[in-house]
Amino acid sequence: MQEQVAAIRSKQDHRTGRYLENAEQDEEEILQAYRHIADILEDIKVRDRYTFIGGITNARHRLKQKSHLAGLSAVDSAMYNSLLSHDVNRRACTPNTRSSILLELNQWSVDRTKPNVFWMNGMAGTGKTTIAYTFAQSLKTRGTLGASFFCTRTSDECRDVGRIIPTIAHQLALYSPSFRSALLQVLEQDD
């Protein structure tokens, strides 16, 4: 467009004195330059319209995705570091305790040849929740905690087994863009 403006100015400057004989040709070239500028401006308007419409479409799509994820009814208070975890006095292991099980958990978390599930069981009060909390804290520090769900008898939501999978799915969708994409495809099919 700057080239067109420069060409117009050049032709307008030549319109005096000895350049009168080229006036008709200059006039035509100036008109062509103006038309070209008008075409460029129209192209810009069209592109801006499409960009604006595309932005609206993307915003609507993101809102729909958020709505689908919200529809999972995740239990935020079941996360390892939720406010409820402080209310129920959930905490990490005392330093230098439970070292062997924590080492085993950390090794399991990075070894892709190990089973996908690490089953920890024991009598009530033996420290399973404290170990799991410490492990979740370690994963969070390393940036590898995808999701967590801590059950507790003090919360109806956190003892409802029907809320575990939706909560884990919601947290994983926030953690992993590829999981979010796959989950949203499934949720959109259910519409």
PDB file of C-alpha atoms in Angstrom:
ATOM      1  CA  MET A   1       0.000   0.000   0.000  1.00  0.00           C
ATOM      2  CA  GLN A   2       2.947   2.337   0.705  1.00  0.00           C
ATOM      3  CA  GLU A   3       4.136   1.762  -2.850  1.00  0.00           C
ATOM      4  CA  GLN A   4       0.747   2.842  -4.179  1.00  0.00           C
ATOM      5  CA  VAL A   5       0.732   6.009  -2.049  1.00  0.00           C
ATOM      6  CA  ALA A   6       4.285   6.855  -3.193  1.00  0.00           C
ATOM      7  CA  ALA A   7       3.284   6.354  -6.849  1.00  0.00           C
ATOM      8  CA  ILE A   8       0.270   8.664  -6.413  1.00  0.00           C
ATOM      9  CA  ARG A   9       2.387  11.382  -4.784  1.00  0.00           C
ATOM     10  CA  SER A  10       4.983  11.106  -7.535  1.00  0.00           C
ATOM     11  CA  LYS A  11       2.342  11.490 -10.250  1.00  0.00           C
ATOM     12  CA  GLN A  12       0.682  14.394  -8.446  1.00  0.00           C
ATOM     13  CA  ASP A  13       4.021  16.228  -8.230  1.00  0.00           C
ATOM     14  CA  HIS A  14       4.544  15.835 -12.019  1.00  0.00           C
ATOM     15  CA  ARG A  15       1.310  17.586 -12.964  1.00  0.00           C
ATOM     16  CA  THR A  16       2.882  21.006 -13.505  1.00  0.00           C
ATOM     17  CA  GLY A  17       4.847  22.604 -16.334  1.00  0.00           C
ATOM     18  CA  ARG A  18       6.466  20.268 -18.834  1.00  0.00           C
ATOM     19  CA  TYR A  19       4.578  17.238 -17.564  1.00  0.00           C
ATOM     20  CA  LEU A  20       1.177  18.389 -18.824  1.00  0.00           C
ATOM     21  CA  GLU A  21       1.504  16.229 -21.918  1.00  0.00           C
ATOM     22  CA  ASN A  22       1.544  13.122 -19.671  1.00  0.00           C
ATOM     23  CA  ALA A  23      -1.433  14.290 -17.616  1.00  0.00           C
ATOM     24  CA  GLU A  24      -3.933  11.795 -19.031  1.00  0.00           C
ATOM     25  CA  GLN A  25      -1.584   8.877 -18.542  1.00  0.00           C
ATOM     26  CA  ASP A  26      -0.697  10.071 -15.024  1.00  0.00           C
ATOM     27  CA  GLU A  27      -4.376  10.493 -14.190  1.00  0.00           C
ATOM     28  CA  GLU A  28      -5.080   6.886 -15.233  1.00  0.00           C
ATOM     29  CA  GLU A  29      -2.123   5.588 -13.209  1.00  0.00           C
ATOM     30  CA  ILE A  30      -3.261   7.579 -10.167  1.00  0.00           C
ATOM     31  CA  LEU A  31      -6.793   6.164 -10.493  1.00  0.00           C
ATOM     32  CA  GLN A  32      -5.378   2.627 -10.770  1.00  0.00           C
ATOM     33  CA  ALA A  33      -3.275   3.200  -7.646  1.00  0.00           C
ATOM     34  CA  TYR A  34      -6.358   4.467  -5.760  1.00  0.00           C
ATOM     35  CA  ARG A  35      -8.338   1.396  -6.908  1.00  0.00           C
ATOM     36  CA  HIS A  36      -5.510  -0.861  -5.794  1.00  0.00           C
ATOM     37  CA  ILE A  37      -5.488   0.825  -2.361  1.00  0.00           C
ATOM     38  CA  ALA A  38      -9.273   0.401  -2.132  1.00  0.00           C
ATOM     39  CA  ASP A  39      -8.863  -3.318  -2.948  1.00  0.00           C
ATOM     40  CA  ILE A  40      -6.173  -3.689  -0.277  1.00  0.00           C
ATOM     41  CA  LEU A  41      -8.398  -1.969   2.302  1.00  0.00           C
ATOM     42  CA  GLU A  42     -11.326  -4.222   1.371  1.00  0.00           C
ATOM     43  CA  ASP A  43      -9.094  -7.300   1.766  1.00  0.00           C
ATOM     44  CA  ILE A  44      -8.046  -6.052   5.203  1.00  0.00           C
ATOM     45  CA  LYS A  45     -11.696  -5.540   6.219  1.00  0.00           C
ATOM     46  CA  VAL A  46     -12.617  -9.043   5.042  1.00  0.00           C
ATOM     47  CA  ARG A  47      -9.641 -10.593   6.871  1.00  0.00           C
ATOM     48  CA  ASP A  48     -10.521  -8.651  10.024  1.00  0.00           C
ATOM     49  CA  ARG A  49     -14.122  -9.860   9.786  1.00  0.00           C
ATOM     50  CA  TYR A  50     -12.988 -13.479   9.456  1.00  0.00           C
ATOM     51  CA  THR A  51     -10.500 -13.036  12.297  1.00  0.00           C
ATOM     52  CA  PHE A  52     -13.240 -11.545  14.480  1.00  0.00           C
ATOM     53  CA  ILE A  53     -15.687 -14.320  13.584  1.00  0.00           C
ATOM     54  CA  GLY A  54     -12.950 -16.902  14.157  1.00  0.00           C
ATOM     55  CA  GLY A  55     -12.247 -15.375  17.564  1.00  0.00           C
ATOM     56  CA  ILE A  56     -15.922 -15.580  18.498  1.00  0.00           C
ATOM     57  CA  THR A  57     -16.088 -19.174  17.277  1.00  0.00           C
ATOM     58  CA  ASN A  58     -12.985 -20.087  19.305  1.00  0.00           C
ATOM     59  CA  ALA A  59     -14.396 -18.383  22.405  1.00  0.00           C
ATOM     60  CA  ARG A  60     -17.697 -20.260  22.023  1.00  0.00           C
ATOM     61  CA  HIS A  61     -15.783 -23.524  21.598  1.00  0.00           C
ATOM     62  CA  ARG A  62     -13.704 -22.864  24.745  1.00  0.00           C
ATOM     63  CA  LEU A  63     -16.866 -22.034  26.717  1.00  0.00           C
ATOM     64  CA  LYS A  64     -18.470 -25.252  25.516  1.00  0.00           C
ATOM     65  CA  GLN A  65     -15.364 -27.182  26.577  1.00  0.00           C
ATOM     66  CA  LYS A  66     -15.425 -25.556  30.017  1.00  0.00           C
ATOM     67  CA  SER A  67     -19.105 -26.420  30.287  1.00  0.00           C
ATOM     68  CA  HIS A  68     -18.401 -30.059  29.431  1.00  0.00           C
ATOM     69  CA  LEU A  69     -15.612 -30.242  32.008  1.00  0.00           C
ATOM     70  CA  ALA A  70     -17.791 -28.537  34.630  1.00  0.00           C
ATOM     71  CA  GLY A  71     -20.466 -31.131  33.884  1.00  0.00           C
ATOM     72  CA  LEU A  72     -18.163 -33.787  35.298  1.00  0.00           C
ATOM     73  CA  SER A  73     -18.944 -32.397  38.779  1.00  0.00           C
ATOM     74  CA  ALA A  74     -15.404 -32.799  40.056  1.00  0.00           C
ATOM     75  CA  VAL A  75     -14.860 -32.792  43.812  1.00  0.00           C
ATOM     76  CA  ASP A  76     -12.233 -30.110  44.418  1.00  0.00           C
ATOM     77  CA  SER A  77     -12.093 -30.891  48.128  1.00  0.00           C
ATOM     78  CA  ALA A  78     -10.782 -34.390  47.295  1.00  0.00           C
ATOM     79  CA  MET A  79      -7.485 -33.040  45.936  1.00  0.00           C
ATOM     80  CA  TYR A  80      -4.466 -33.823  48.076  1.00  0.00           C
ATOM     81  CA  ASN A  81      -3.823 -30.170  48.988  1.00  0.00           C
ATOM     82  CA  SER A  82      -7.412 -28.914  49.271  1.00  0.00           C
ATOM     83  CA  LEU A  83      -8.731 -26.831  52.145  1.00  0.00           C
ATOM     84  CA  LEU A  84     -10.481 -29.946  53.416  1.00  0.00           C
ATOM     85  CA  SER A  85      -7.118 -31.716  53.671  1.00  0.00           C
ATOM     86  CA  HIS A  86      -6.050 -29.021  56.140  1.00  0.00           C
ATOM     87  CA  ASP A  87      -9.361 -29.232  58.010  1.00  0.00           C
ATOM     88  CA  VAL A  88      -8.976 -32.996  58.497  1.00  0.00           C
ATOM     89  CA  ASN A  89      -5.308 -32.488  59.409  1.00  0.00           C
ATOM     90  CA  ARG A  90      -3.969 -34.419  56.436  1.00  0.00           C
ATOM     91  CA  ARG A  91      -0.207 -34.048  56.300  1.00  0.00           C
ATOM     92  CA  ALA A  92       3.015 -35.438  54.885  1.00  0.00           C
ATOM     93  CA  CYS A  93       5.147 -38.094  56.530  1.00  0.00           C
ATOM     94  CA  THR A  94       7.579 -36.959  59.178  1.00  0.00           C
ATOM     95  CA  PRO A  95      10.971 -36.427  57.500  1.00  0.00           C
ATOM     96  CA  ASN A  96      13.155 -39.566  57.278  1.00  0.00           C
ATOM     97  CA  THR A  97      10.234 -41.915  57.929  1.00  0.00           C
ATOM     98  CA  ARG A  98       8.505 -44.293  55.511  1.00  0.00           C
ATOM     99  CA  SER A  99      11.587 -43.967  53.296  1.00  0.00           C
ATOM    100  CA  SER A 100      11.401 -47.443  51.742  1.00  0.00           C
ATOM    101  CA  ILE A 101       7.743 -47.207  50.648  1.00  0.00           C
ATOM    102  CA  LEU A 102       8.245 -43.627  49.384  1.00  0.00           C
ATOM    103  CA  LEU A 103      11.323 -44.731  47.413  1.00  0.00           C
ATOM    104  CA  GLU A 104       9.325 -47.640  45.987  1.00  0.00           C
ATOM    105  CA  LEU A 105       6.489 -45.268  44.992  1.00  0.00           C
ATOM    106  CA  ASN A 106       8.866 -42.789  43.370  1.00  0.00           C
ATOM    107  CA  GLN A 107      10.605 -45.566  41.415  1.00  0.00           C
ATOM    108  CA  TRP A 108       7.224 -46.940  40.346  1.00  0.00           C
ATOM    109  CA  SER A 109       6.159 -43.492  39.112  1.00  0.00           C
ATOM    110  CA  VAL A 110       9.031 -43.257  36.606  1.00  0.00           C
ATOM    111  CA  ASP A 111       9.286 -46.915  35.515  1.00  0.00           C
ATOM    112  CA  ARG A 112       7.019 -47.431  32.487  1.00  0.00           C
ATOM    113  CA  THR A 113       7.475 -51.211  32.718  1.00  0.00           C
ATOM    114  CA  LYS A 114       5.650 -51.318  36.065  1.00  0.00           C
ATOM    115  CA  PRO A 115       1.871 -51.850  36.272  1.00  0.00           C
ATOM    116  CA  ASN A 116      -0.274 -48.713  35.937  1.00  0.00           C
ATOM    117  CA  VAL A 117      -1.748 -49.163  39.411  1.00  0.00           C
ATOM    118  CA  PHE A 118       0.172 -49.233  42.679  1.00  0.00           C
ATOM    119  CA  TRP A 119      -2.078 -50.870  45.231  1.00  0.00           C
ATOM    120  CA  MET A 120      -1.475 -49.838  48.819  1.00  0.00           C
ATOM    121  CA  ASN A 121      -3.538 -51.536  51.505  1.00  0.00           C
ATOM    122  CA  GLY A 122      -3.471 -51.902  55.252  1.00  0.00           C
ATOM    123  CA  MET A 123      -5.469 -51.563  58.436  1.00  0.00           C
ATOM    124  CA  ALA A 124      -7.049 -48.221  59.340  1.00  0.00           C
ATOM    125  CA  GLY A 125      -4.576 -45.875  60.975  1.00  0.00           C
ATOM    126  CA  THR A 126      -1.438 -47.458  59.507  1.00  0.00           C
ATOM    127  CA  GLY A 127      -0.477 -44.345  57.502  1.00  0.00           C
ATOM    128  CA  LYS A 128      -1.768 -45.047  53.988  1.00  0.00           C
ATOM    129  CA  THR A 129      -3.236 -41.553  53.603  1.00  0.00           C
ATOM    130  CA  THR A 130      -0.101 -39.899  54.978  1.00  0.00           C
ATOM    131  CA  ILE A 131       2.077 -41.893  52.565  1.00  0.00           C
ATOM    132  CA  ALA A 132      -0.250 -41.077  49.657  1.00  0.00           C
ATOM    133  CA  TYR A 133      -0.237 -37.383  50.632  1.00  0.00           C
ATOM    134  CA  THR A 134       3.574 -37.339  50.774  1.00  0.00           C
ATOM    135  CA  PHE A 135       3.773 -39.080  47.401  1.00  0.00           C
ATOM    136  CA  ALA A 136       1.259 -36.646  45.844  1.00  0.00           C
ATOM    137  CA  GLN A 137       3.258 -33.737  47.256  1.00  0.00           C
ATOM    138  CA  SER A 138       6.436 -35.180  45.709  1.00  0.00           C
ATOM    139  CA  LEU A 139       4.743 -35.611  42.323  1.00  0.00           C
ATOM    140  CA  LYS A 140       3.358 -32.063  42.483  1.00  0.00           C
ATOM    141  CA  THR A 141       6.832 -30.696  43.243  1.00  0.00           C
ATOM    142  CA  ARG A 142       8.219 -32.557  40.202  1.00  0.00           C
ATOM    143  CA  GLY A 143       5.323 -31.319  38.038  1.00  0.00           C
ATOM    144  CA  THR A 144       4.089 -34.845  37.377  1.00  0.00           C
ATOM    145  CA  LEU A 145       0.953 -35.038  39.528  1.00  0.00           C
ATOM    146  CA  GLY A 146      -1.856 -35.551  37.045  1.00  0.00           C
ATOM    147  CA  ALA A 147      -4.678 -36.012  39.543  1.00  0.00           C
ATOM    148  CA  SER A 148      -5.514 -37.112  43.061  1.00  0.00           C
ATOM    149  CA  PHE A 149      -8.602 -38.107  45.004  1.00  0.00           C
ATOM    150  CA  PHE A 150      -8.467 -38.480  48.771  1.00  0.00           C
ATOM    151  CA  CYS A 151     -11.495 -40.140  50.318  1.00  0.00           C
ATOM    152  CA  THR A 152     -12.604 -39.117  53.790  1.00  0.00           C
ATOM    153  CA  ARG A 153     -15.564 -39.967  55.973  1.00  0.00           C
ATOM    154  CA  THR A 154     -15.934 -36.312  56.991  1.00  0.00           C
ATOM    155  CA  SER A 155     -17.224 -35.258  53.550  1.00  0.00           C
ATOM    156  CA  ASP A 156     -20.181 -36.730  51.666  1.00  0.00           C
ATOM    157  CA  GLU A 157     -18.569 -35.763  48.344  1.00  0.00           C
ATOM    158  CA  CYS A 158     -15.218 -37.309  49.274  1.00  0.00           C
ATOM    159  CA  ARG A 159     -16.711 -40.638  50.273  1.00  0.00           C
ATOM    160  CA  ASP A 160     -18.926 -40.971  47.194  1.00  0.00           C
ATOM    161  CA  VAL A 161     -17.160 -43.560  45.000  1.00  0.00           C
ATOM    162  CA  GLY A 162     -19.224 -42.363  42.037  1.00  0.00           C
ATOM    163  CA  ARG A 163     -17.332 -39.067  42.104  1.00  0.00           C
ATOM    164  CA  ILE A 164     -13.814 -40.551  41.925  1.00  0.00           C
ATOM    165  CA  ILE A 165     -13.599 -41.186  38.154  1.00  0.00           C
ATOM    166  CA  PRO A 166     -15.209 -37.855  37.105  1.00  0.00           C
ATOM    167  CA  THR A 167     -12.889 -35.960  39.467  1.00  0.00           C
ATOM    168  CA  ILE A 168      -9.783 -37.773  38.238  1.00  0.00           C
ATOM    169  CA  ALA A 169     -10.891 -37.210  34.613  1.00  0.00           C
ATOM    170  CA  HIS A 170     -11.449 -33.487  35.265  1.00  0.00           C
ATOM    171  CA  GLN A 171      -8.046 -33.046  36.903  1.00  0.00           C
ATOM    172  CA  LEU A 172      -6.285 -35.004  34.140  1.00  0.00           C
ATOM    173  CA  ALA A 173      -8.014 -32.807  31.536  1.00  0.00           C
ATOM    174  CA  LEU A 174      -6.564 -29.729  33.239  1.00  0.00           C
ATOM    175  CA  TYR A 175      -3.116 -31.346  33.438  1.00  0.00           C
ATOM    176  CA  SER A 176      -2.825 -32.895  29.974  1.00  0.00           C
ATOM    177  CA  PRO A 177      -3.952 -31.143  26.763  1.00  0.00           C
ATOM    178  CA  SER A 178      -3.982 -34.441  24.842  1.00  0.00           C
ATOM    179  CA  PHE A 179      -6.146 -36.114  27.501  1.00  0.00           C
ATOM    180  CA  ARG A 180      -8.440 -33.058  27.552  1.00  0.00           C
ATOM    181  CA  SER A 181      -8.876 -33.283  23.782  1.00  0.00           C
ATOM    182  CA  ALA A 182      -9.721 -36.995  23.908  1.00  0.00           C
ATOM    183  CA  LEU A 183     -12.078 -36.545  26.872  1.00  0.00           C
ATOM    184  CA  LEU A 184     -13.888 -33.627  25.231  1.00  0.00           C
ATOM    185  CA  GLN A 185     -14.415 -35.680  22.066  1.00  0.00           C
ATOM    186  CA  VAL A 186     -16.123 -38.357  24.146  1.00  0.00           C
ATOM    187  CA  LEU A 187     -18.182 -35.821  26.110  1.00  0.00           C
ATOM    188  CA  GLU A 188     -19.261 -34.023  22.918  1.00  0.00           C
ATOM    189  CA  GLN A 189     -20.410 -37.331  21.413  1.00  0.00           C
ATOM    190  CA  ASP A 190     -22.691 -37.774  24.410  1.00  0.00           C
ATOM    191  CA  ASP A 191     -24.484 -34.459  23.621  1.00  0.00           C
TER     192      ASP A 191
END
